[in-house]
Structures are given as C-alpha cells and as structure tokens.
Short mmCIF file of C-alpha atoms in Angstrom, two decimals:
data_model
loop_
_atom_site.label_atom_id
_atom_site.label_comp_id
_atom_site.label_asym_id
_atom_site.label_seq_id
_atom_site.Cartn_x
_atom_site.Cartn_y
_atom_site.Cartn_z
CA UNK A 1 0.00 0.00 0.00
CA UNK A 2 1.04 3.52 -0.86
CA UNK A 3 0.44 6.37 1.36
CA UNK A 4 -0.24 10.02 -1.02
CA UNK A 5 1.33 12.75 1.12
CA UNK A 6 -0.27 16.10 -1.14
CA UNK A 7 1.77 19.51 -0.36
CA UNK A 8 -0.34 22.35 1.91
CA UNK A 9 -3.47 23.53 -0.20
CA UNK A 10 -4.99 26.61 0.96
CA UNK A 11 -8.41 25.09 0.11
CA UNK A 12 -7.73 22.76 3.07
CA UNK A 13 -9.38 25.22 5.64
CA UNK A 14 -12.49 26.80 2.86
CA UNK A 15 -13.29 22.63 2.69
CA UNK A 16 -13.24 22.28 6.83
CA UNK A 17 -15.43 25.28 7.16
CA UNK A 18 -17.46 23.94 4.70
CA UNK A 19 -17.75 20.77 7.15
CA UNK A 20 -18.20 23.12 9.96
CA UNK A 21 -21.25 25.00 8.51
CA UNK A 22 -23.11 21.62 7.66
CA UNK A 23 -22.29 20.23 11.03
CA UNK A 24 -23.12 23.52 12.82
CA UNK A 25 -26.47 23.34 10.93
CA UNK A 26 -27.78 20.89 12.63
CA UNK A 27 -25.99 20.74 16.08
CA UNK A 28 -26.08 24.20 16.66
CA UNK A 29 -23.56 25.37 18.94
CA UNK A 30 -21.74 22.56 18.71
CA UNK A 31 -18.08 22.30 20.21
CA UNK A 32 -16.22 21.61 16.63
CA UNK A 33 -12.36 21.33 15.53
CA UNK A 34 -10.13 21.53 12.57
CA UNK A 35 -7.37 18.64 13.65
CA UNK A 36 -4.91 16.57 11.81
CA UNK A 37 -2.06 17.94 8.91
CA UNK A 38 -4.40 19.48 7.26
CA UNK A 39 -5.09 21.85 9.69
CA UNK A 40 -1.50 23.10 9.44
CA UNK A 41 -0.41 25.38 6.79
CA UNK A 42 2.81 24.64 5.07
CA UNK A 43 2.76 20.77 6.53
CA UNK A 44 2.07 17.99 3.57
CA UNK A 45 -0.98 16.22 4.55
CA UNK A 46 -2.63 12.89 3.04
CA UNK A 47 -5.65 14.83 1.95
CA UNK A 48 -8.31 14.14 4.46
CA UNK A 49 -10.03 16.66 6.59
CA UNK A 50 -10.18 15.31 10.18
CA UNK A 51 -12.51 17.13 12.10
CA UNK A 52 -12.92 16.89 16.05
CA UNK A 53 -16.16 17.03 17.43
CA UNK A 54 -16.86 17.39 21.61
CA UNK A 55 -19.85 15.87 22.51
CA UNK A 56 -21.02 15.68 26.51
CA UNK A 57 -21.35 11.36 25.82
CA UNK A 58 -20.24 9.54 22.53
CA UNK A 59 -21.86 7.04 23.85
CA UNK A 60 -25.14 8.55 23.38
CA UNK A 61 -25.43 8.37 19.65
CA UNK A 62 -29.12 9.55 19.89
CA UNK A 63 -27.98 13.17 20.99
CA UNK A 64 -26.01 13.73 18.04
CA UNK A 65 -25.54 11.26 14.85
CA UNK A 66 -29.61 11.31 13.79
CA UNK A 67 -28.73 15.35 13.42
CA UNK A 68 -25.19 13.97 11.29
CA UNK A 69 -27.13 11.60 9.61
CA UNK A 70 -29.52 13.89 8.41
CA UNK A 71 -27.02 16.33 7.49
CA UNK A 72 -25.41 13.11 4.88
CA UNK A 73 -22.66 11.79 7.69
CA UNK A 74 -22.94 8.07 8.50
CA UNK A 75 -20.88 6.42 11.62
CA UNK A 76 -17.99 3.83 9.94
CA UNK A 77 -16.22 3.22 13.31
CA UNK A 78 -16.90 2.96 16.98
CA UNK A 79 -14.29 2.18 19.71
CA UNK A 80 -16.00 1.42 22.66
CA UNK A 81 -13.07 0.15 24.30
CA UNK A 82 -11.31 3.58 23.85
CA UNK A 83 -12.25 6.60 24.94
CA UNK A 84 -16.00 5.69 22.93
CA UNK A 85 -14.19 7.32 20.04
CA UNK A 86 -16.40 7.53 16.90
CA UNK A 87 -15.61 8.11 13.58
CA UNK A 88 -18.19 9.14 10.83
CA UNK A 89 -17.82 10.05 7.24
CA UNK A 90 -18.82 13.04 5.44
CA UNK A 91 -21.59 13.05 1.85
CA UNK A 92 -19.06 14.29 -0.49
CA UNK A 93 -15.67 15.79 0.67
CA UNK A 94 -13.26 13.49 2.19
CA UNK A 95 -13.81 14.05 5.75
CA UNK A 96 -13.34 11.66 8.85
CA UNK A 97 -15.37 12.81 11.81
CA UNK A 98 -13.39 12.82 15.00
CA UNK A 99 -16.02 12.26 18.29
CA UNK A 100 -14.70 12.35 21.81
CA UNK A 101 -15.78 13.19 24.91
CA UNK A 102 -16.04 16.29 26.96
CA UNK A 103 -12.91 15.86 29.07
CA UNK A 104 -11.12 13.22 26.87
CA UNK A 105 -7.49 13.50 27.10
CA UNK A 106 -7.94 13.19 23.30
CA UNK A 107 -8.49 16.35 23.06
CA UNK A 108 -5.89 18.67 24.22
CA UNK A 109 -3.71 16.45 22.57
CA UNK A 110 -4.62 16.70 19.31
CA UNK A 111 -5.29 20.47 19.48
CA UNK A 112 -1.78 20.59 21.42
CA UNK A 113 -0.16 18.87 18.69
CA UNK A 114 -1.77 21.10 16.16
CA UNK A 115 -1.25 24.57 17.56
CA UNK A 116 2.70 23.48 18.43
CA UNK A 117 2.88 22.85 14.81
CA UNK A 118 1.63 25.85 13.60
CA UNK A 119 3.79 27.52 15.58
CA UNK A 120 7.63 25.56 15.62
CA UNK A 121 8.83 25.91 12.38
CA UNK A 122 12.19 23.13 13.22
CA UNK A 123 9.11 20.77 14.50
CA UNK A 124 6.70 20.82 11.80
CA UNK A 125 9.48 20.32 8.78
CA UNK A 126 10.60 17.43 11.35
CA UNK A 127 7.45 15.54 11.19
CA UNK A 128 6.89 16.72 7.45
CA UNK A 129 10.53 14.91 6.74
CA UNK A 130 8.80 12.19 8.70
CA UNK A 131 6.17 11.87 6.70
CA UNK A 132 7.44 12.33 3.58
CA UNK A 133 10.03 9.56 4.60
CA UNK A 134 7.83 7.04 5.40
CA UNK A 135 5.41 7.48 2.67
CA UNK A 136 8.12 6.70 0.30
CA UNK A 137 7.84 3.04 1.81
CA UNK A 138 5.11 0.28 0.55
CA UNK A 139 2.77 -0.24 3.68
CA UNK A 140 0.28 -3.23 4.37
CA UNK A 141 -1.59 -0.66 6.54
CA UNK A 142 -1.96 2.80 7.04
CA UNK A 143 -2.32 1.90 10.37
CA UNK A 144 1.26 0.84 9.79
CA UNK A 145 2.30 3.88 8.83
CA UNK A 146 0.81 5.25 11.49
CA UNK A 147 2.89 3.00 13.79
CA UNK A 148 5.67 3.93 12.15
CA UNK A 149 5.25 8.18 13.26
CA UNK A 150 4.59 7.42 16.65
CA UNK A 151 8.30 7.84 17.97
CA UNK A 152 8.21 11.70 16.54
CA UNK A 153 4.79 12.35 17.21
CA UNK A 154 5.40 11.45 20.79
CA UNK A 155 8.80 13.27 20.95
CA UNK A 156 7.22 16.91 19.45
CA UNK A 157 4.31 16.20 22.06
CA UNK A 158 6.47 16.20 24.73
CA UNK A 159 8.43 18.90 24.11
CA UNK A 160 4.62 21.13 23.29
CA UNK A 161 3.00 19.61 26.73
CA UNK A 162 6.20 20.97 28.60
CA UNK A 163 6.18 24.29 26.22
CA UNK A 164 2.61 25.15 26.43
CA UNK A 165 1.61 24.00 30.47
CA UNK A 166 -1.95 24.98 31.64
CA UNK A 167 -1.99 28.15 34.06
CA UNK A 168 -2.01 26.93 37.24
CA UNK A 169 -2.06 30.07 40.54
CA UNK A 170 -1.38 27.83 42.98
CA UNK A 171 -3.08 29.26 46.34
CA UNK A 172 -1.59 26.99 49.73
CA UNK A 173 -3.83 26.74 52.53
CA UNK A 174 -1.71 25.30 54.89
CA UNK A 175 2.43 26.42 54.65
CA UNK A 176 4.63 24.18 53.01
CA UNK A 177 8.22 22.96 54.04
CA UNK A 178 10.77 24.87 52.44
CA UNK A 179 14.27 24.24 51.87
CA UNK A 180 16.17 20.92 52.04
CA UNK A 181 13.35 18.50 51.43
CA UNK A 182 15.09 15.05 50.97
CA UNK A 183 12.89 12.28 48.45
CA UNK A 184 12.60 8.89 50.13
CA UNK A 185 11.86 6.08 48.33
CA UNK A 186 10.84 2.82 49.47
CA UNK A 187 10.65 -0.79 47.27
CA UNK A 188 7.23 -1.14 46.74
CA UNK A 189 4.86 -1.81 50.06
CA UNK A 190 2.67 -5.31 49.26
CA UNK A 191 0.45 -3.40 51.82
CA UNK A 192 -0.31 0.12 50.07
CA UNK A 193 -3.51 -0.85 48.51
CA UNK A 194 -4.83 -1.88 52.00
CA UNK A 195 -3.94 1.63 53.29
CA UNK A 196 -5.82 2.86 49.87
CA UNK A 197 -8.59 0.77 51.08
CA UNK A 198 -8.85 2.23 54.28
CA UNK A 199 -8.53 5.75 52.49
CA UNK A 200 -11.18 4.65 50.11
CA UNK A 201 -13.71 3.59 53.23
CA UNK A 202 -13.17 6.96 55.04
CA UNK A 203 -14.49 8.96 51.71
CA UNK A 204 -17.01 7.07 50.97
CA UNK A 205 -18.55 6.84 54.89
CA UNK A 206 -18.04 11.02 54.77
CA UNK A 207 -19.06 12.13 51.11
CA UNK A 208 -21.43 9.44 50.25
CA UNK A 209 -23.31 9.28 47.19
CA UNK A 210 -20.92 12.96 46.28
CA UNK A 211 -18.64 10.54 45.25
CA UNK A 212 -19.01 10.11 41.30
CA UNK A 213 -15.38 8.45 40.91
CA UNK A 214 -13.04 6.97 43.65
CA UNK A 215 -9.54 5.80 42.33
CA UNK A 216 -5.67 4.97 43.81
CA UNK A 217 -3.30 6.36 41.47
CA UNK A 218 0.10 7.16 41.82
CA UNK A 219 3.15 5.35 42.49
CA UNK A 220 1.79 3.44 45.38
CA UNK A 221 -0.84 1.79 43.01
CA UNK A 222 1.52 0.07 40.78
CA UNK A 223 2.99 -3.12 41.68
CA UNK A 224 6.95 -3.53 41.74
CA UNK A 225 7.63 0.23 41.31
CA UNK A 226 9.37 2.30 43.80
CA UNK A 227 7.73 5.17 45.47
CA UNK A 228 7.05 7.77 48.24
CA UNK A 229 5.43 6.05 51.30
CA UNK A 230 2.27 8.42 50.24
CA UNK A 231 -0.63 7.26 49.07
CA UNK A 232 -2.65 9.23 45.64
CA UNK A 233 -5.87 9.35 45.39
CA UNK A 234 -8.25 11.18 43.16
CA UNK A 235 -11.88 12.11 44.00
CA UNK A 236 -14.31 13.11 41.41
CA UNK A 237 -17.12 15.68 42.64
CA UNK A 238 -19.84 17.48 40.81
CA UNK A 239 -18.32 20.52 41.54
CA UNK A 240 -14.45 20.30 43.14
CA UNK A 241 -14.67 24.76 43.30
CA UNK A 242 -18.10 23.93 45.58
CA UNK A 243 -15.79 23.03 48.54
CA UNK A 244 -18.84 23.60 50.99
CA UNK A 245 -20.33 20.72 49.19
CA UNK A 246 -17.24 18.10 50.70
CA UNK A 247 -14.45 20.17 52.51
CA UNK A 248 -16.20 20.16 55.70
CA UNK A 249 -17.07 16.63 55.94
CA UNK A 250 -13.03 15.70 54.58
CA UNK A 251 -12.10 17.38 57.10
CA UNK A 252 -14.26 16.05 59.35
CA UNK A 253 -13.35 12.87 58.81
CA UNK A 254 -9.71 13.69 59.82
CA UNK A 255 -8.05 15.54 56.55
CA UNK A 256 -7.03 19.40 55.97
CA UNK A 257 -7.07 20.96 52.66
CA UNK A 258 -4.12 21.91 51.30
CA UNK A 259 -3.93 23.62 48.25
CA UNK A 260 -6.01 25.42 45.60
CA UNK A 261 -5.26 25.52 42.40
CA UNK A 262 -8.12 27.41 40.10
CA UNK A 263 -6.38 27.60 36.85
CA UNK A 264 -5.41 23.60 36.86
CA UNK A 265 -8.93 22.36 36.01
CA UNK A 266 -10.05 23.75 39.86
CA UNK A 267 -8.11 21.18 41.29
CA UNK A 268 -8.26 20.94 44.98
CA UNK A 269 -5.80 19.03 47.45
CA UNK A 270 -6.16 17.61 50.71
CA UNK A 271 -3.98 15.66 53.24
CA UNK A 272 -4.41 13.81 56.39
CA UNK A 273 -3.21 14.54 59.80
CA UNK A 274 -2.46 10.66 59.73
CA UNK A 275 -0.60 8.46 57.19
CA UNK A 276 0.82 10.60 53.97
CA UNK A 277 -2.34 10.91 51.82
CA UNK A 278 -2.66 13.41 48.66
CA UNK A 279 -6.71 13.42 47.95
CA UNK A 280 -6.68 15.48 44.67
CA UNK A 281 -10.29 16.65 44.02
CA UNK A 282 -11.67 17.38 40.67
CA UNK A 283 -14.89 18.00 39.07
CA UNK A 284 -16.23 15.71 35.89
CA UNK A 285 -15.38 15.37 32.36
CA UNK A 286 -11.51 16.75 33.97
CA UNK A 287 -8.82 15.53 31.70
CA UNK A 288 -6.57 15.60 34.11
CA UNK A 289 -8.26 12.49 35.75
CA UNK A 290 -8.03 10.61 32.20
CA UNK A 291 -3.88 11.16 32.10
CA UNK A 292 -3.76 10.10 35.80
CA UNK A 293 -5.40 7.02 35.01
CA UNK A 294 -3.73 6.20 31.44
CA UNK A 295 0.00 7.07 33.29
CA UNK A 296 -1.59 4.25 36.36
CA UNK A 297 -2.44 1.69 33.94
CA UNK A 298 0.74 2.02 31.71
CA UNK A 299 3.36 1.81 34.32
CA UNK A 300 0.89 -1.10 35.42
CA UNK A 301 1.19 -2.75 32.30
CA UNK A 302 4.61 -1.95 30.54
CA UNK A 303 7.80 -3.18 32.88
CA UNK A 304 9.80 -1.30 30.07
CA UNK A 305 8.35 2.10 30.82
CA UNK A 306 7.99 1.07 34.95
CA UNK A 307 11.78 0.68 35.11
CA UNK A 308 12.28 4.21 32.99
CA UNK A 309 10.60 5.82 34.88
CA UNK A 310 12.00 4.42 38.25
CA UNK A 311 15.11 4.76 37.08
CA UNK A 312 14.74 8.89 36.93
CA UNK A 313 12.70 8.73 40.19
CA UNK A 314 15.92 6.76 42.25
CA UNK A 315 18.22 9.89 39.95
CA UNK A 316 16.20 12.86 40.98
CA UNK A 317 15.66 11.28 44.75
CA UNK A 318 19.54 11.38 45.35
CA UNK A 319 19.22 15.24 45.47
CA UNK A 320 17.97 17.72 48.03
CA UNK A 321 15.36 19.96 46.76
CA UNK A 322 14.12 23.60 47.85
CA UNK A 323 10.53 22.16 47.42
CA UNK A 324 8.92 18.86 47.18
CA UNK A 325 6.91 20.29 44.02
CA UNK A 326 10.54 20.99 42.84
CA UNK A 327 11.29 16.91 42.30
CA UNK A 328 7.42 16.68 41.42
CA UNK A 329 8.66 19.48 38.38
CA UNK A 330 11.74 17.93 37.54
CA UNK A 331 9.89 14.61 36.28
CA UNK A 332 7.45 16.41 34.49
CA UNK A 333 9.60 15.50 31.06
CA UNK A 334 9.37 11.69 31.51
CA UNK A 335 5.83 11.75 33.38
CA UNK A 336 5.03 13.83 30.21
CA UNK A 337 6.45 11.51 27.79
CA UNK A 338 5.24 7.74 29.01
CA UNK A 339 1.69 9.50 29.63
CA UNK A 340 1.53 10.58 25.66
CA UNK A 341 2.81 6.27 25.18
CA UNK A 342 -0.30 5.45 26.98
CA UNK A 343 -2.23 7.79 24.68
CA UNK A 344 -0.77 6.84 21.74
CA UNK A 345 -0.70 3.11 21.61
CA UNK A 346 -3.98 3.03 21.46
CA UNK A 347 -4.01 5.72 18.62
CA UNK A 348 -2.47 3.78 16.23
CA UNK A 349 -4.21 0.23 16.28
CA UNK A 350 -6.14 -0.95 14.17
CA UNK A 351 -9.78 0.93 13.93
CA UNK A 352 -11.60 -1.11 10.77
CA UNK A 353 -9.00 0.39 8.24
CA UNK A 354 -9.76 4.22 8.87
CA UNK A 355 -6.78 6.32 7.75
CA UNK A 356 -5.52 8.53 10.18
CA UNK A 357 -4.02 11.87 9.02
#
C-alpha cells in the first residue's frame, strides 16, 4: 500500500469550514475542531479533513448522529473500548469525523499537537521529513504507517506539553516545608492498597453518594515500582470549586485541605493529619483524571516504561530539593512523555481500516 502525502493547499481550511457550517447546521452550537495535517499550513498532509467534534457522551449516539445523519454523515467506526471514540464520514468531501468526549485526554492532545505545529517551524518540517520519509515506503496498513510516526509524534508532544503547560495560581492553605526536602523512596509496600482501602472507606462513609469516581493512582498503586510512602488518590465531585459541598465533611473525617489551584482544572488538594495521603479533588469530564489514570495503567502494564521511569525517580531522589513540588517538576519531562505512550498506543491500532491523518 502507498500512502499520497499532497503539499499544503490553501483550500484545506475553505473545505473544513465547509464541514463546519453543515455540522453547525444541525448541532447548533456545537463544540467543533479543525485537527490533523491538514489543519496546518505549510505541513504535507494525506488529503483528508479530520474534524474533532466534543460531545457531553459519545456514547449517546441519539444526541447527536440522527442530526449527522440527516445532514449526509454516517458512523464507519466505533471504539467502545477507547475513549468511545467515533468516527463518521462526510456526503461528499473526504472528511473523517473525529467524536470524543467532553474531558477526553484526546483532546488537548490533538489540538496541542496542532497549535505546536503551527507555531515551531524546526518541529513541523521534522514531522513533514517524517512523513514524507515514510510514505516513500510500501505499507500493508496505514495503520502501519501510522505505527511507524509514533516515535516523533510522541517526541514533538512532549516537548509542546512541557512548552505550552496549563496556568495553574497555585493558592496553599496550609504552609509548606521549604528548603532541604530530601525524596525517600521505598521498594514497593505489598500493603499500600490496604492503606488505599482504608482511604477509600473513610471517603465514601463522609461524602457518600458525592462521590461520582473513587480511584488509587500514583506510584503506590503500581505493583513492583518504587515510590514515596504516600498514598494518591483522586476524587471526582460534581463541583471540586463547591468546597462547601465536601471540605467540611473531609475534614471532618480527619483531613485538611491543602492547596487550591483554580487555573489547573479547579483542582483541589487535601492531606491527612495521619498516614501521607494526597486526595486530589476534581470536578467531571476533567482531563486531568483521564492522564492520571492512562500514566496508572501504563506503568501497570509496561515493565519497560515502569523501570524508565523508576530509574529517573531513584536519579532525581539522590538530590535535596528547595521544594517537594521541585522533584514533582523535575519529572514532568518523563511523566510527560510515558503518559503521551499510553495515549498513543492506542491511537495507532487498528480501527476497521480508517486512515488517520
């Protein structure tokens, strides 16, 4: 198989608004994307117009594809099993329909990639020399091709989710140690998912039915890797800036908030007065959530990519820091990097022959 790279055409964006219009037509108001290489001028694109469409469920086809379908669009794939991605096709212009949900990691990432494109010159003629590289090769699959751009999709990723980091005023509650904060690690503890359990029972008997998600993440959740004796957890609320709605019974219940952080998807964080607990609170559809999970079940999963990244935790550990958060910063590259391998192994499988752009 032979994969058609076409140079930049400035009709590329006149045929996505084109898409957009129809679309908009009948989902008014609808939450709607230009995404893939065609969405970046000057980048050689196989020419498809991927469009990325937000919907609250994608599971709930009835909300949205009898509008598409009346508009010409008909669904080709659905991937239940990730992220309950759909793809549909447009009536006349080659056009593959992007659906996620509200909240999908998905997202940023693909409007990450795009934007960092648009605006690195050295990265976008990298993955156009990419491309243009590996077209020249016979393929069995595009999804093989795919594959095969991974390694520099994920490396100009990384370097745009460390370039382009979400505001985040970080307001602390409670004061912080300062200066000479020493790392300890400790092989991991057969016993930490009892003392999530016990976390997990205190929640539940102070929030109640509040609690939409419940979930040990972390270090401490993954078998065989190294960590701080401190056990992750992240809460899902309807509403983590309502803190009257579950502060007061947390802390009730024996923990102290900690830290505020508005711009960081109104992330909240609490502690106990007893064993080392980090309850990060967050509201639904919060990507952040997704990443935590993907980076849990990776590192889970991959002993390649456990041992990485234990390898720059026991590096980083051996120094004395000004701040905790300071060794939390400095593994932001590599934390950065395996999350995007979580993200995009499941990219490029196999999804009933689609092309991907």
């Amino acid at each position: 198989m032979n994969i058609e790279l076409a140079d930049y055409d400035a009709a590329w964006p006149g045929l996505y608004q084109r898409e957009r219009d129809r679309v908009l037509s009948v989902l008014p108001g609808a939450e709607l994307e230009h995404v893939g290489s065609t969405s970046v001028p000057g980048l050689c694109a196989k020419p498809v117009i991927d469009l990325l469409l937000v919907v609250d469920d994608p599971d709930d086809e009835a909300a949205y594809v009898p509008a598409l379908e009346s508009a010409g669009y008909w669904v080709q794939v659905r991937e239940d099993d990730w992220h309950l991605h759909r793809i549909l096709k447009g009536p006349d212009t080659n056009v593959n329909l992007h659906v996620f949900g509200r909240g999908c990691a998905q997202v940023r990432r693909h409007l990450l990639f795009r934007d960092w494109l648009r605006a690195n010159v050295e990265d976008r003629e990298l993955y156009a020399r990419t491309k243009r590289e590996l077209a020249a090769r016979e393929w069995e699959r595009v999804q093989d091709y795919a594959r095969a751009k991974s390694a520099v999709v994920l490396e100009i990723l990384a370097r745009a989710y460390v370039g382009s980091p979400l505001p985040s005023d970080v307001e602390y509650v409670t004061p912080s140690q300062v200066g000479n904060v020493r790392i300890t690690l400790e092989d991991h503890n057969p016993d930490w998912p009892a003392w999530y359990a016990k976390q997990e029972a205190r929640i539940r008997g102070a929030l109640g039915s509040k609690v939409l998600r419940l979930e040990h993440v972390g270090s401490t959740s993954v078998p065989g890797l190294a960590a701080k004796p401190l056990i992750d957890i992240v809460l899902v609320v309807p509403d983590s800036a309502d803190e009257d709605a579950y502060v007061p019974a947390l802390v009730e219940a024996g923990y102290y908030l900690r830290l505020r952080e508005p711009g960081w998807y109104a992330h909240r964080l609490l502690k106990d007065h007893g064993p080392e607990v980090n309850l990060h609170v967050y509201s639904p559809a919060c990507e952040d959530v997704e990443r935590m999970l993907v980076f849990r079940d990776l590192l889970r999963a991959d002993a390649d990519a456990r041992a990485e990244y234990e390898a720059v935790k026991r590096e980083l550990a051996a120094r004395t820091w000004g701040r905790g958060q300071d060794y939390a910063d400095a593994k932001t590259r590599v934390v950065e990097r395996l999350i995007l391998r979580g993200l995009e192994s499941a990219e490029v499988r196999t999804c009933a022959g689609t092309p991907r752009g």
